[in-house]
Short mmCIF file of C-alpha atoms in Angstrom, two decimals:
data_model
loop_
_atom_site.label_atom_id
_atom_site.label_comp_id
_atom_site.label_asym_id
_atom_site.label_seq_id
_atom_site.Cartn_x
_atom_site.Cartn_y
_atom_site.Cartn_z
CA UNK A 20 101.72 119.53 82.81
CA UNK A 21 102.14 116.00 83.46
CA UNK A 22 102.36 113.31 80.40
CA UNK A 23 101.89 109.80 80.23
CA UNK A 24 105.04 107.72 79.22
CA UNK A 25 106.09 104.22 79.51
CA UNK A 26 109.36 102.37 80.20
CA UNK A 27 110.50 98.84 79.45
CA UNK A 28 113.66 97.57 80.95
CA UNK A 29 115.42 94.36 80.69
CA UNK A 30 117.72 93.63 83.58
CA UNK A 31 120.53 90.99 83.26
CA UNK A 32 119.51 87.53 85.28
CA UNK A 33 123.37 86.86 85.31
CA UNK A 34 123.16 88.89 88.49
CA UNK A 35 121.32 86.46 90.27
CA UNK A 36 117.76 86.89 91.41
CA UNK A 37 118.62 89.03 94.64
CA UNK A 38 120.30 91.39 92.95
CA UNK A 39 117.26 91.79 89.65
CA UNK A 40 114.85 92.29 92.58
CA UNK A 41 117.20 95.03 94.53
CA UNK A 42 117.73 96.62 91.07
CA UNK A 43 113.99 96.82 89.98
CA UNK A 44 112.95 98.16 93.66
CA UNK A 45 115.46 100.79 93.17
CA UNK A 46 114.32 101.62 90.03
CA UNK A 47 110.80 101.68 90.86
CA UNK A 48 111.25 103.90 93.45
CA UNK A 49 113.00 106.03 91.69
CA UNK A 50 110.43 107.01 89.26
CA UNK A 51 107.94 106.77 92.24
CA UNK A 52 109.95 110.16 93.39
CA UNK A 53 108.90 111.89 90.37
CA UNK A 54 106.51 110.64 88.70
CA UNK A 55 102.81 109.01 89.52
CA UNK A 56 102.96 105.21 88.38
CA UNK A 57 99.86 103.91 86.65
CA UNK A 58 100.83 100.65 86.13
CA UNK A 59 103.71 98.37 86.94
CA UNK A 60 103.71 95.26 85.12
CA UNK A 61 107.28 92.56 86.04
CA UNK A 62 107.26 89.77 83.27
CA UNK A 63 109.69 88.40 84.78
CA UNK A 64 112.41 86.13 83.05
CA UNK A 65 111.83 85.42 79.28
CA UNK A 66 113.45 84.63 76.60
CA UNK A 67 114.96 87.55 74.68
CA UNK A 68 114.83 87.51 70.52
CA UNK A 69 118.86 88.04 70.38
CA UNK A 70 121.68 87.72 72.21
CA UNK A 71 122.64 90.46 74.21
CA UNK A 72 125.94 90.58 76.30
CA UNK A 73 126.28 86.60 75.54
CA UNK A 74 122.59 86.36 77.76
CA UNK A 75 119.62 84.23 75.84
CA UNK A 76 117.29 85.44 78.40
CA UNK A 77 116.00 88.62 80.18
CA UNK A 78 114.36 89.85 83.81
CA UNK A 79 111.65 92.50 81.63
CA UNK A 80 109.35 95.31 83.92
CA UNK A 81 106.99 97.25 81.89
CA UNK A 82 106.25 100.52 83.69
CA UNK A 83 103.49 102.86 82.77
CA UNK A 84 103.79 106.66 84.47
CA UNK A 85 102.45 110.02 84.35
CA UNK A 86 105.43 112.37 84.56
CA UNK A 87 106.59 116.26 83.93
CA UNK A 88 108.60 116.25 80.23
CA UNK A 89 111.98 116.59 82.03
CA UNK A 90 112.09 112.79 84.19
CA UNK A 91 112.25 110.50 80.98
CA UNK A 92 115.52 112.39 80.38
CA UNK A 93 116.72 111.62 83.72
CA UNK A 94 115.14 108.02 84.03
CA UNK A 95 117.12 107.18 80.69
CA UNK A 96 120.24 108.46 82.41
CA UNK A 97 119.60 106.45 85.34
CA UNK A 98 118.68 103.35 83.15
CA UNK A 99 122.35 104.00 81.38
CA UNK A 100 124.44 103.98 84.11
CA UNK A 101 122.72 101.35 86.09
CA UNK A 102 124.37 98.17 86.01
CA UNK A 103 122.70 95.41 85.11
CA UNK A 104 120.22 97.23 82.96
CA UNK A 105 120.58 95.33 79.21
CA UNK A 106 118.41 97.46 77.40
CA UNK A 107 116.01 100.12 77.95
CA UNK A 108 112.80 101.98 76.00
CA UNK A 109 111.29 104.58 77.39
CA UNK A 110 108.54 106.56 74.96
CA UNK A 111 105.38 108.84 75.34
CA UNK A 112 102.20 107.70 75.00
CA UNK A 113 99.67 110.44 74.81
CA UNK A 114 99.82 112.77 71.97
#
């Protein structure tokens, strides 16, 4: 049975803006493979509340998806490993 979830990544601009677009595509398609996305939403660069990693500002996507229980499990590992990726959230949102 498929669930709703939704992700929210913010990539490091430090990269350079080539390399934030490669790594969101790649990303995207990604959880295109497994899951159905509802809604992608790219804020783009903003300013983040705290430094992270020395950066004062973030590349943030907002992803909403409908997925089986085990891909947020392996989107988080993804997210982990990826470099680039500051921080990451990824939570259910039915009940």
């Amino acid at each position: 049975m498929a669930r709703k979830y939704e992700a929210v990544y913010i990539l490091n601009p430090a990269l350079g803006e080539e390399a934030v677009v490669a790594t969101a595509e790649k990303l995207q398609a990604l959880i295109e493979s497994s899951a159905t996305i509802e809604k992608l939403d790219v804020w783009g660069r903003r300013r983040l509340a705290y430094e992270i990693n020395d950066q004062k500002e973030g590349y943030y996507v907002l992803v909403n998806f409908s997925a089986e229980a085990e891909f947020p499990k392996e989107l988080e590992r993804v997210l982990k490993i990826t470099e680039g990726v500051m921080r990451y959230l990824v939570i259910r949102t039915d009940d």
